[in-house]
Structures are given as structure tokens and as C-alpha cells.
Short mmCIF file of C-alpha atoms in Angstrom, two decimals:
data_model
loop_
_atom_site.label_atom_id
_atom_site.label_comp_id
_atom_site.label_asym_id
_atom_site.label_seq_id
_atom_site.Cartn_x
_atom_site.Cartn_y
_atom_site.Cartn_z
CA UNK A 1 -111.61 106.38 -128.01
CA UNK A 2 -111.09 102.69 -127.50
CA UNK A 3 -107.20 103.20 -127.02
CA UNK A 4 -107.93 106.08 -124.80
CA UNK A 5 -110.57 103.83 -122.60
CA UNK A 6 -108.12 101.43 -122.02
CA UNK A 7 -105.27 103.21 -120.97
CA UNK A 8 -107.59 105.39 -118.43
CA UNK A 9 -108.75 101.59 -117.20
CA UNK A 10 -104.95 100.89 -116.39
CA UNK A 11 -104.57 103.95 -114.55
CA UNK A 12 -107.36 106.19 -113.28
CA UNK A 13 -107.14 109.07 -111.12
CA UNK A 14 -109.75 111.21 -109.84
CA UNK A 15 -109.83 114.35 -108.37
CA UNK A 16 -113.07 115.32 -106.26
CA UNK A 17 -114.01 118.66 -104.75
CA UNK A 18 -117.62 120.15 -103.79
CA UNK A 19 -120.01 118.06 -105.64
CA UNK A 20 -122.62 115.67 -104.22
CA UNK A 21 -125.24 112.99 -106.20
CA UNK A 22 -127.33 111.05 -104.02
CA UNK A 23 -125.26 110.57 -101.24
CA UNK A 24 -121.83 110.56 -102.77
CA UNK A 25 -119.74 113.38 -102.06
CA UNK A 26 -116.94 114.66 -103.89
CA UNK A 27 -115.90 117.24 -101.47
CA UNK A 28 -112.78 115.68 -100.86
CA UNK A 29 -110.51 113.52 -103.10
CA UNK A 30 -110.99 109.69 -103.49
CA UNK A 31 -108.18 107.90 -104.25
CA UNK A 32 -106.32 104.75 -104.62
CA UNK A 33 -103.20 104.67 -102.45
CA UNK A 34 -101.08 106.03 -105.17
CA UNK A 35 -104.31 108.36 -106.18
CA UNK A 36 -104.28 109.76 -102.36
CA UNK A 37 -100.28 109.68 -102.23
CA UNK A 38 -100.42 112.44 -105.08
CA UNK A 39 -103.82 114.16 -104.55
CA UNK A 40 -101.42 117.23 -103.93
CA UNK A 41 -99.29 116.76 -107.06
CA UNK A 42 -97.59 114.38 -108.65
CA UNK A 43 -95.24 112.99 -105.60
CA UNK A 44 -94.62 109.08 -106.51
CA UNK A 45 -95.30 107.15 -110.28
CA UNK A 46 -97.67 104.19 -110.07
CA UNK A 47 -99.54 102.63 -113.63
CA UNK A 48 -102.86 102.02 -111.14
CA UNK A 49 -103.29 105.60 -109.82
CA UNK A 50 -106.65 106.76 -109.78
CA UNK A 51 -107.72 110.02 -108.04
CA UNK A 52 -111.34 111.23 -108.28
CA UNK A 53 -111.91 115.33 -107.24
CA UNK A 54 -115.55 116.94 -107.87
CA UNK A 55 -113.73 118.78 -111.19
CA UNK A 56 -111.49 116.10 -112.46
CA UNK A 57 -110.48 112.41 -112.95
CA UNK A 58 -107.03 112.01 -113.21
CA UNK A 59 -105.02 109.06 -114.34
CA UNK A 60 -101.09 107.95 -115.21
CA UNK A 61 -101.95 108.18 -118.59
CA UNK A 62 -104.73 110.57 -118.57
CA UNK A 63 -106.37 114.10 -117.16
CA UNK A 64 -110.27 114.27 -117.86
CA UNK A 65 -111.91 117.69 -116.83
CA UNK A 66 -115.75 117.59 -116.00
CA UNK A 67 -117.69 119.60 -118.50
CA UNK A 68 -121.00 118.09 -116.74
CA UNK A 69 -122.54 115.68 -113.87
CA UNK A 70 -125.83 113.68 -113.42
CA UNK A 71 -126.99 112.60 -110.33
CA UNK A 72 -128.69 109.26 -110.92
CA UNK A 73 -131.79 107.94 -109.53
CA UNK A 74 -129.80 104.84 -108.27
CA UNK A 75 -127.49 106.67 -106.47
CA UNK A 76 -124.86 106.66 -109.08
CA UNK A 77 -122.76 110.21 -110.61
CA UNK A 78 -122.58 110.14 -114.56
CA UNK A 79 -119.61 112.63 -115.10
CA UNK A 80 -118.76 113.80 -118.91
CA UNK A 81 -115.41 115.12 -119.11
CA UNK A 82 -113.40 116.40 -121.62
CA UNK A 83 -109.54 114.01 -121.63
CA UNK A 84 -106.21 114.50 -122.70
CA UNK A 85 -104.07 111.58 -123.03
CA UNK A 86 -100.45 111.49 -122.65
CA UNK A 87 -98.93 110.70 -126.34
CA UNK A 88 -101.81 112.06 -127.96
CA UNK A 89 -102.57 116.04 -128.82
CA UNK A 90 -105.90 117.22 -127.80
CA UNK A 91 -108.59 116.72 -125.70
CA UNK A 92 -111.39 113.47 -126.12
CA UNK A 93 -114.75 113.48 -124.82
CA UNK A 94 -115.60 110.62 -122.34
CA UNK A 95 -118.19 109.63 -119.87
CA UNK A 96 -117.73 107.78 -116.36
CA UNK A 97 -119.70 106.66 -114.14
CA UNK A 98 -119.19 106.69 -110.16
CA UNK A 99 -121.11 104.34 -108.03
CA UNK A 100 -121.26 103.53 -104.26
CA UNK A 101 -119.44 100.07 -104.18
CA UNK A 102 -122.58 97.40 -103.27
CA UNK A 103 -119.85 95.82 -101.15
CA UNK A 104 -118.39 98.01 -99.42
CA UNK A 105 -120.44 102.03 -98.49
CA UNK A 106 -116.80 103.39 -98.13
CA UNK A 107 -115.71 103.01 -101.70
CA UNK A 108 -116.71 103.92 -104.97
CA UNK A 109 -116.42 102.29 -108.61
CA UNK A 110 -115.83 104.16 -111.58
CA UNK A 111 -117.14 102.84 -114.71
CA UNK A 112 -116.41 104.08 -118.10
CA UNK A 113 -118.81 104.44 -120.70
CA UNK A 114 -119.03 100.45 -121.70
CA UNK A 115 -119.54 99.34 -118.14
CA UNK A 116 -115.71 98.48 -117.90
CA UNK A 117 -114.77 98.92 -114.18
CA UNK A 118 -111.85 101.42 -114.29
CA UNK A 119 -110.98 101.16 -110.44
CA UNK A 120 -111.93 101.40 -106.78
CA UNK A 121 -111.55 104.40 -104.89
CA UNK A 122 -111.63 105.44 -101.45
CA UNK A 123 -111.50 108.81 -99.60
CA UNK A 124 -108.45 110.18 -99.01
CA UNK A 125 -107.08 111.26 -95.65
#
């Protein structure tokens, strides 16, 4: 799980789609630019993607599907997912967390289950 939490932390994506927890909505896609570039399908190659839907997180290295989401009192999503990770066979459970960024309303943090900031994302045009 370790290996597999630090290869989502150098690339994250996230897919979003109808899913809201105290004010964050995940009815579109939040992305990095590379995340946004390829919310359609896999269009350029980039070791920081990170694209955020409301059923999946998806990553370079990585494709976690949502088996369950908690909205948060503090405004934050806790999303369990079930991942596969490119090398490995099989599918790992994980948990993330998404979070309005304090600095900035427009963006969110995701979080794995340690507290390590995996990336920023935005929502994508």
C-alpha cells in the first residue's frame, strides 16, 4: 500500500461526475492541466496528471474506482476506492480525501489516507 500511495502522490488523476459534499461538486471533472487535457481519454502523457470525476480518481500510474463517499462536517469528501496500479495485478483498497483549498475556493486538495497531499485540482473547462 505504501508503494501504491506513493506512486498515486506522483501522479493523481481524478475523474468527477454527479456527486456533491458540502459544497463541493463533482459534477464535472477537476483536473490538473494534464488531468483536464485527458478528461476525455488519454490524449497527452504527463507523470503529474491528476483528474478527479464523482466515480473515479485517476492517475499516470493508477485508476481508483469509488466503492463509497462521506461528506464531512468540515466540508471535506472522504472517498474509498478500490485501485489498480500499473505493474501490479489486482485491485488495492485506498482512501482520499478531497478538500476545498483554504487558499484558494476554486481548487481542491486531495489527500491520501496519511494526510500526504497528492495534488491540486481545478475544474475543468
Amino acid at each position: 500500500m505504501r508503494g501504491f500511495g506513493v506512486s498515486v502522490a506522483m501522479v493523481l488523476v481524478l475523474v468527477a461526475g454527479p456527486a456533491s459534499a458540502a459544497g463541493i461538486d463533482l459534477s464535472r471533472p477537476y483536473g490538473n492541466k494534464s488531468g483536464c487535457i485527458n478528461k476525455n481519454g488519454q490524449e497527452v502523457y504527463a507523470e503529474d496528471m491528476l483528474l478527479l470525476t464523482d466515480k473515479d480518481l485517476v492517475t499516470a500510474a493508477s485508476a481508483c474506482t469509488f466503492t463509497d463517499k462521506q461528506a464531512k462536517p468540515d466540508g471535506s469528501l472522504t472517498i474509498k476506492a478500490q485501485c489498480e496500479t500499473e505493474g501490479e495485478e489486482g485491485k488495492s483498497p485506498a482512501e482520499f480525501t478531497v478538500k476545498p483549498n483554504p487558499k484558494n475556493a476554486k481548487k481542491l486538495m486531495i489527500a491520501d489516507a496519511d494526510g500526504n497531499v497528492m495534488g491540486e485540482v481545478s475544474r475543468c473547462r
